[in-house]
Amino acid sequence: MFGLMQEHPLLISSILRHAARHHRGARLVGVDHHGRIERSSWPELAALAARIAHGLHRLGVRQGDRVATLAWNSLPHLALYYAVSGMGAVLHTVNPRLFRDQIAFILADAADVVLCVDPALLPLLGELSGQLPPSLHHVVVLGEGKTPALPVPAIGLAELVAGESAEYPWPRLDERTASSLCYTSGTTGHPKGVLYSHRSTVLHAMAAVQPDVFALRAVDVVMPVVPMFHVNAWGLPYASPLVGASMVLPGPRLDPASLHALFEGEGVTISAGVPTVWTNLLAWLRADPARRFSRPPRLVVGGTALPTAISTGFWREYGVSILHAWGMTEISPLGATNARKAENADWDEERFLDYSRKQGRPQFGVDLRVLDGSGRPIAEDGIAFGELEVQGHWVASAYFNRPGDPAFTDDGWMRTGDVVTIDPLGCIEIVDRAKDVIKSGGEWISSITLENLALEHPDVALAAVIPVHHPKWDERPLLLVVRKPGTSPSAEEILRIYEGRVAKWWIPDAVEFVDSLPLTATGKLWKAELKKAWAHYRLAG
Ligand code: ADP
C-alpha cells in the first residue's frame, strides 16, 4: 500500500522561491573587486535569476547545456546558481586558481557553451583566450571591465538581462536532472568532474542546516569565505535561502582586515573556510588588543586538518567556537562533522577542543565504512587504520565523462582515498591520504602525524613528510622542513621531537631543509610534486 502524500520533485528553484516568498526581510550583501558594497534581498535575487535565465535562453542555452563561471563569491554568481540550474542547464563552477592548462582542460571536458566571468578575472580570461573550447559561443562579463580580445562575442550582465522579465517559468524537472558540475583539483592526474543533481543538492542543503552541522537559522547572517567554485561553497548558497538566512558574499578580498570589517559591519554570525583563512585571521586579531568581535561568530573549518592551536586560540581568546567538518567534492561536500553526542556531552570545553582535531561523524544521509588492505572492517579502537568508504544521497556514483573509475566499488560505495581511524564514539580521524601513506616493510606510517609533530618544534614553519625509496623497507619517511626566519635548528634537534611520541620505526630517516613547499590550487601541500622532485633521493647508508 502506498501512502497518500503529495510528491514534488526536489528542485533548486524551489529553494529560492521559498526564500523570496517567506524571507523578504533577509539581507544580501555583495562586495565587488573595488570593495564597493551592493545590497539586495531574496526577492530581488529571484528577479535577477529570472532575468538571467531569460537572457541565457536568448543566447541559445538549453536544458542540459553547461554554463561555466569563473567568479568570486558575489551576488551575480549567486543569481547564476539559481538561473542556470533552475532553467535545467548545468552550472559549472571553475576554480580560477587552477593552472591555465587545467582550466582549458575542464572547459573542454565539460563542453561549456557560455562562460560567465567576474570583472576581477578578466586578465585570466585574456590568458585563456587562445584555449577556449569549440563548444563555447558566448562570454558574459558579470559587471564592468575591459574585455580582452576573444574568439566569441562577449556581453555584459546588464546587456544580458536588459528588457527581460523578472518572472521565469522554472520547469518542473525530474529531480535527478543534473544541476551543477565541479571538478576536483586534480592533485594527481587530470581533474575529474562531479555532476550533482537537483535531488542531491536539495537533500544536502537540508542536511547542512541541521544543528550538528551548520545549525542555520533564519536570523543567521552567513558569510561563505570558502569560494563558490570550491564544491558550491560547501552548500551554503543553497542552505542559507532554505532557512531564509541573510548572506554576505565577500568578493575577492579575503585578507583578515577585510573579513573582520564584514564580520563587524554586517553582523556576520557564521562563516566557513579552510584553516589558513582562520589561521591568518587569528594572527591579525592577536597583533592588536583592540581587535575583537563585538558578537563572536561561529566558524566552520574543513578542507584540510584543523590545527587545534587555532580552535583553542579562537575559543579562549575571542569566545569563537569552531566546528570541524570533513568532506570532498564527490560528497557535495559534507561527509562528517565533529559535534558533541551523548557520549561526550559532558566533557569540559578544553577536552572537547582537543578532540575536535578529529574529523567527526556522519550526519543522516551519509554512511561510512573503514576497510583494511584486505577489505575487512578495521577495529573501531581509534588506533587501527584503513581506507574510508562512503555512500549516501549526495555522494557521487561516477565521474563525469569517465566511466568505470576504480573509486566506485561494485557494491555501491565510494573510496575516498582517505586513510582514517575510527574510535569507539564512531568518530573518524584522518591519518593520511591513501596515496601519501608511507609503506615501510608492509606497515603503514602516517605522513600527516609526522608533519603535525614536526610543526610543534618552535623553529619549524612548514613541514612535509614524503616516502623515499629504501632497498630493504621499500619506503622510508623523509622530512622536509622550512625553518622559521632567523632560526637554524639541526636535523637531530628536530627529530628529537618524535622521541616517545611515535613508534621508533616511524621516525623519519632524514631531514632536508628547503626554502618553500609547493601548494595545490586549493592551498594543500602538493605531495605529488614533492615526490617527483625527491624521487632520486638516496638515504645515506
Ligand atoms: P581537492 O582538495 O582534491 O580539490 P576536495 O576539496 O574534494 O578536493 O578535497 C577532499 C579531501 O580533502 C578529502 O578527501 C580529505 O583528504 C581532505 N579533507 C577535507 N576535509 C578535511 C579535514 N577536515 N581534515 C583533513 N582533511 C580533509
mmCIF file of N, CA and C in Angstrom, residues 237-296:
data_model
loop_
_atom_site.group_PDB
_atom_site.id
_atom_site.type_symbol
_atom_site.label_atom_id
_atom_site.label_comp_id
_atom_site.label_asym_id
_atom_site.label_seq_id
_atom_site.Cartn_x
_atom_site.Cartn_y
_atom_site.Cartn_z
ATOM 1 N N PRO A 237 25.289 28.437 -0.379
ATOM 2 C CA PRO A 237 24.363 29.203 -1.227
ATOM 3 C C PRO A 237 22.989 28.543 -1.352
ATOM 4 N N TYR A 238 22.887 27.262 -1.023
ATOM 5 C CA TYR A 238 21.578 26.601 -1.020
ATOM 6 C C TYR A 238 21.002 26.549 0.399
ATOM 7 N N ALA A 239 21.853 26.227 1.357
ATOM 8 C CA ALA A 239 21.383 26.059 2.735
ATOM 9 C C ALA A 239 20.858 27.380 3.315
ATOM 10 N N SER A 240 21.483 28.508 2.938
ATOM 11 C CA SER A 240 21.085 29.790 3.532
ATOM 12 C C SER A 240 19.664 30.193 3.126
ATOM 13 N N PRO A 241 19.321 30.231 1.827
ATOM 14 C CA PRO A 241 17.925 30.566 1.479
ATOM 15 C C PRO A 241 16.939 29.501 1.932
ATOM 16 N N LEU A 242 17.406 28.266 2.069
ATOM 17 C CA LEU A 242 16.490 27.210 2.530
ATOM 18 C C LEU A 242 15.918 27.542 3.911
ATOM 19 N N VAL A 243 16.737 28.194 4.750
ATOM 20 C CA VAL A 243 16.219 28.610 6.066
ATOM 21 C C VAL A 243 15.857 30.092 6.084
ATOM 22 N N GLY A 244 16.118 30.792 4.991
ATOM 23 C CA GLY A 244 15.792 32.224 4.938
ATOM 24 C C GLY A 244 16.813 33.119 5.600
ATOM 25 N N ALA A 245 18.068 32.649 5.713
ATOM 26 C CA ALA A 245 19.107 33.455 6.362
ATOM 27 C C ALA A 245 19.570 34.586 5.446
ATOM 28 N N SER A 246 20.252 35.567 6.025
ATOM 29 C CA SER A 246 20.915 36.617 5.258
ATOM 30 C C SER A 246 22.275 36.090 4.812
ATOM 31 N N MET A 247 22.831 36.707 3.762
ATOM 32 C CA MET A 247 24.156 36.265 3.282
ATOM 33 C C MET A 247 25.052 37.452 2.996
ATOM 34 N N VAL A 248 26.348 37.246 3.257
ATOM 35 C CA VAL A 248 27.367 38.236 2.905
ATOM 36 C C VAL A 248 28.368 37.541 1.986
ATOM 37 N N LEU A 249 28.534 38.069 0.778
ATOM 38 C CA LEU A 249 29.448 37.459 -0.197
ATOM 39 C C LEU A 249 30.649 38.387 -0.359
ATOM 40 N N PRO A 250 31.825 37.959 0.164
ATOM 41 C CA PRO A 250 32.936 38.897 0.369
ATOM 42 C C PRO A 250 33.736 39.269 -0.866
ATOM 43 N N GLY A 251 33.440 38.674 -2.049
ATOM 44 C CA GLY A 251 34.212 39.030 -3.242
ATOM 45 C C GLY A 251 35.638 38.534 -3.149
ATOM 46 N N PRO A 252 36.568 39.135 -3.918
ATOM 47 C CA PRO A 252 37.934 38.594 -3.958
ATOM 48 C C PRO A 252 38.816 38.973 -2.779
ATOM 49 N N ARG A 253 38.417 39.967 -1.977
ATOM 50 C CA ARG A 253 39.313 40.410 -0.888
ATOM 51 C C ARG A 253 39.077 39.590 0.369
ATOM 52 N N LEU A 254 39.981 38.663 0.620
ATOM 53 C CA LEU A 254 39.779 37.745 1.746
ATOM 54 C C LEU A 254 40.853 37.927 2.813
ATOM 55 N N ASP A 255 41.510 39.084 2.835
ATOM 56 C CA ASP A 255 42.506 39.340 3.863
ATOM 57 C C ASP A 255 41.786 39.545 5.196
ATOM 58 N N PRO A 256 42.491 39.278 6.320
ATOM 59 C CA PRO A 256 41.828 39.318 7.632
ATOM 60 C C PRO A 256 41.132 40.646 7.918
ATOM 61 N N ALA A 257 41.758 41.779 7.556
ATOM 62 C CA ALA A 257 41.148 43.078 7.885
ATOM 63 C C ALA A 257 39.823 43.244 7.142
ATOM 64 N N SER A 258 39.784 42.871 5.861
ATOM 65 C CA SER A 258 38.540 42.995 5.094
ATOM 66 C C SER A 258 37.466 42.066 5.670
ATOM 67 N N LEU A 259 37.865 40.841 6.005
ATOM 68 C CA LEU A 259 36.877 39.902 6.554
ATOM 69 C C LEU A 259 36.351 40.408 7.891
ATOM 70 N N HIS A 260 37.258 40.886 8.739
ATOM 71 C CA HIS A 260 36.832 41.359 10.060
ATOM 72 C C HIS A 260 35.865 42.544 9.928
ATOM 73 N N ALA A 261 36.127 43.404 8.949
ATOM 74 C CA ALA A 261 35.226 44.547 8.724
ATOM 75 C C ALA A 261 33.821 44.044 8.361
ATOM 76 N N LEU A 262 33.748 42.969 7.613
ATOM 77 C CA LEU A 262 32.427 42.423 7.251
ATOM 78 C C LEU A 262 31.772 41.733 8.451
ATOM 79 N N PHE A 263 32.562 40.983 9.216
ATOM 80 C CA PHE A 263 32.014 40.353 10.431
ATOM 81 C C PHE A 263 31.338 41.416 11.289
ATOM 82 N N GLU A 264 32.070 42.501 11.513
ATOM 83 C CA GLU A 264 31.562 43.534 12.419
ATOM 84 C C GLU A 264 30.476 44.378 11.761
ATOM 85 N N GLY A 265 30.776 44.866 10.539
ATOM 86 C CA GLY A 265 29.870 45.806 9.883
ATOM 87 C C GLY A 265 28.549 45.185 9.469
ATOM 88 N N GLU A 266 28.571 43.921 9.092
ATOM 89 C CA GLU A 266 27.349 43.287 8.596
ATOM 90 C C GLU A 266 26.740 42.319 9.601
ATOM 91 N N GLY A 267 27.345 42.199 10.763
ATOM 92 C CA GLY A 267 26.789 41.324 11.796
ATOM 93 C C GLY A 267 26.797 39.850 11.419
ATOM 94 N N VAL A 268 27.905 39.412 10.785
ATOM 95 C CA VAL A 268 28.007 38.006 10.373
ATOM 96 C C VAL A 268 27.965 37.106 11.609
ATOM 97 N N THR A 269 27.106 36.071 11.573
ATOM 98 C CA THR A 269 27.001 35.167 12.723
ATOM 99 C C THR A 269 27.710 33.843 12.472
ATOM 100 N N ILE A 270 27.884 33.480 11.188
ATOM 101 C CA ILE A 270 28.564 32.214 10.895
ATOM 102 C C ILE A 270 29.324 32.346 9.587
ATOM 103 N N SER A 271 30.539 31.750 9.578
ATOM 104 C CA SER A 271 31.365 31.800 8.375
ATOM 105 C C SER A 271 32.071 30.460 8.216
ATOM 106 N N ALA A 272 32.501 30.172 7.000
ATOM 107 C CA ALA A 272 33.135 28.880 6.738
ATOM 108 C C ALA A 272 34.325 29.068 5.812
ATOM 109 N N GLY A 273 35.401 28.318 6.074
ATOM 110 C CA GLY A 273 36.588 28.421 5.223
ATOM 111 C C GLY A 273 37.644 27.397 5.613
ATOM 112 N N VAL A 274 38.715 27.373 4.838
ATOM 113 C CA VAL A 274 39.812 26.430 5.104
ATOM 114 C C VAL A 274 40.686 26.959 6.250
ATOM 115 N N PRO A 275 41.486 26.096 6.894
ATOM 116 C CA PRO A 275 42.256 26.527 8.070
ATOM 117 C C PRO A 275 43.116 27.766 7.860
ATOM 118 N N THR A 276 43.749 27.923 6.685
ATOM 119 C CA THR A 276 44.640 29.084 6.522
ATOM 120 C C THR A 276 43.895 30.403 6.693
ATOM 121 N N VAL A 277 42.629 30.454 6.253
ATOM 122 C CA VAL A 277 41.855 31.690 6.397
ATOM 123 C C VAL A 277 41.740 32.056 7.873
ATOM 124 N N TRP A 278 41.437 31.056 8.696
ATOM 125 C CA TRP A 278 41.231 31.323 10.125
ATOM 126 C C TRP A 278 42.555 31.502 10.850
ATOM 127 N N THR A 279 43.598 30.802 10.389
ATOM 128 C CA THR A 279 44.927 30.995 10.985
ATOM 129 C C THR A 279 45.365 32.444 10.790
ATOM 130 N N ASN A 280 45.169 32.960 9.575
ATOM 131 C CA ASN A 280 45.565 34.346 9.285
ATOM 132 C C ASN A 280 44.731 35.340 10.084
ATOM 133 N N LEU A 281 43.422 35.046 10.209
ATOM 134 C CA LEU A 281 42.555 35.963 10.955
ATOM 135 C C LEU A 281 42.976 36.005 12.430
ATOM 136 N N LEU A 282 43.310 34.832 12.984
ATOM 137 C CA LEU A 282 43.712 34.779 14.387
ATOM 138 C C LEU A 282 44.998 35.582 14.605
ATOM 139 N N ALA A 283 45.959 35.424 13.705
ATOM 140 C CA ALA A 283 47.227 36.157 13.839
ATOM 141 C C ALA A 283 46.966 37.667 13.751
ATOM 142 N N TRP A 284 46.076 38.075 12.864
ATOM 143 C CA TRP A 284 45.761 39.508 12.683
ATOM 144 C C TRP A 284 45.084 40.061 13.940
ATOM 145 N N LEU A 285 44.163 39.292 14.514
ATOM 146 C CA LEU A 285 43.481 39.732 15.741
ATOM 147 C C LEU A 285 44.483 39.924 16.868
ATOM 148 N N ARG A 286 45.391 38.953 16.989
ATOM 149 C CA ARG A 286 46.352 38.984 18.099
ATOM 150 C C ARG A 286 47.323 40.150 17.990
ATOM 151 N N ALA A 287 47.514 40.656 16.769
ATOM 152 C CA ALA A 287 48.505 41.710 16.570
ATOM 153 C C ALA A 287 48.100 43.027 17.227
ATOM 154 N N ASP A 288 46.830 43.172 17.615
ATOM 155 C CA ASP A 288 46.378 44.433 18.217
ATOM 156 C C ASP A 288 45.246 44.122 19.202
ATOM 157 N N PRO A 289 45.487 44.408 20.504
ATOM 158 C CA PRO A 289 44.485 44.044 21.519
ATOM 159 C C PRO A 289 43.129 44.723 21.295
ATOM 160 N N ALA A 290 43.110 45.782 20.493
ATOM 161 C CA ALA A 290 41.840 46.471 20.248
ATOM 162 C C ALA A 290 40.955 45.684 19.270
ATOM 163 N N ARG A 291 41.566 44.715 18.601
ATOM 164 C CA ARG A 291 40.791 43.944 17.611
ATOM 165 C C ARG A 291 40.009 42.833 18.299
ATOM 166 N N ARG A 292 38.682 42.962 18.309
ATOM 167 C CA ARG A 292 37.812 41.991 18.993
ATOM 168 C C ARG A 292 36.613 41.741 18.102
ATOM 169 N N PHE A 293 35.754 40.811 18.530
ATOM 170 C CA PHE A 293 34.438 40.660 17.911
ATOM 171 C C PHE A 293 33.417 41.217 18.884
ATOM 172 N N SER A 294 32.544 42.106 18.424
ATOM 173 C CA SER A 294 31.525 42.568 19.367
ATOM 174 C C SER A 294 30.497 41.464 19.621
ATOM 175 N N ARG A 295 30.280 40.604 18.625
ATOM 176 C CA ARG A 295 29.463 39.393 18.843
ATOM 177 C C ARG A 295 30.203 38.229 18.205
ATOM 178 N N PRO A 296 30.845 37.347 19.018
ATOM 179 C CA PRO A 296 31.665 36.287 18.424
ATOM 180 C C PRO A 296 30.853 35.419 17.457
#
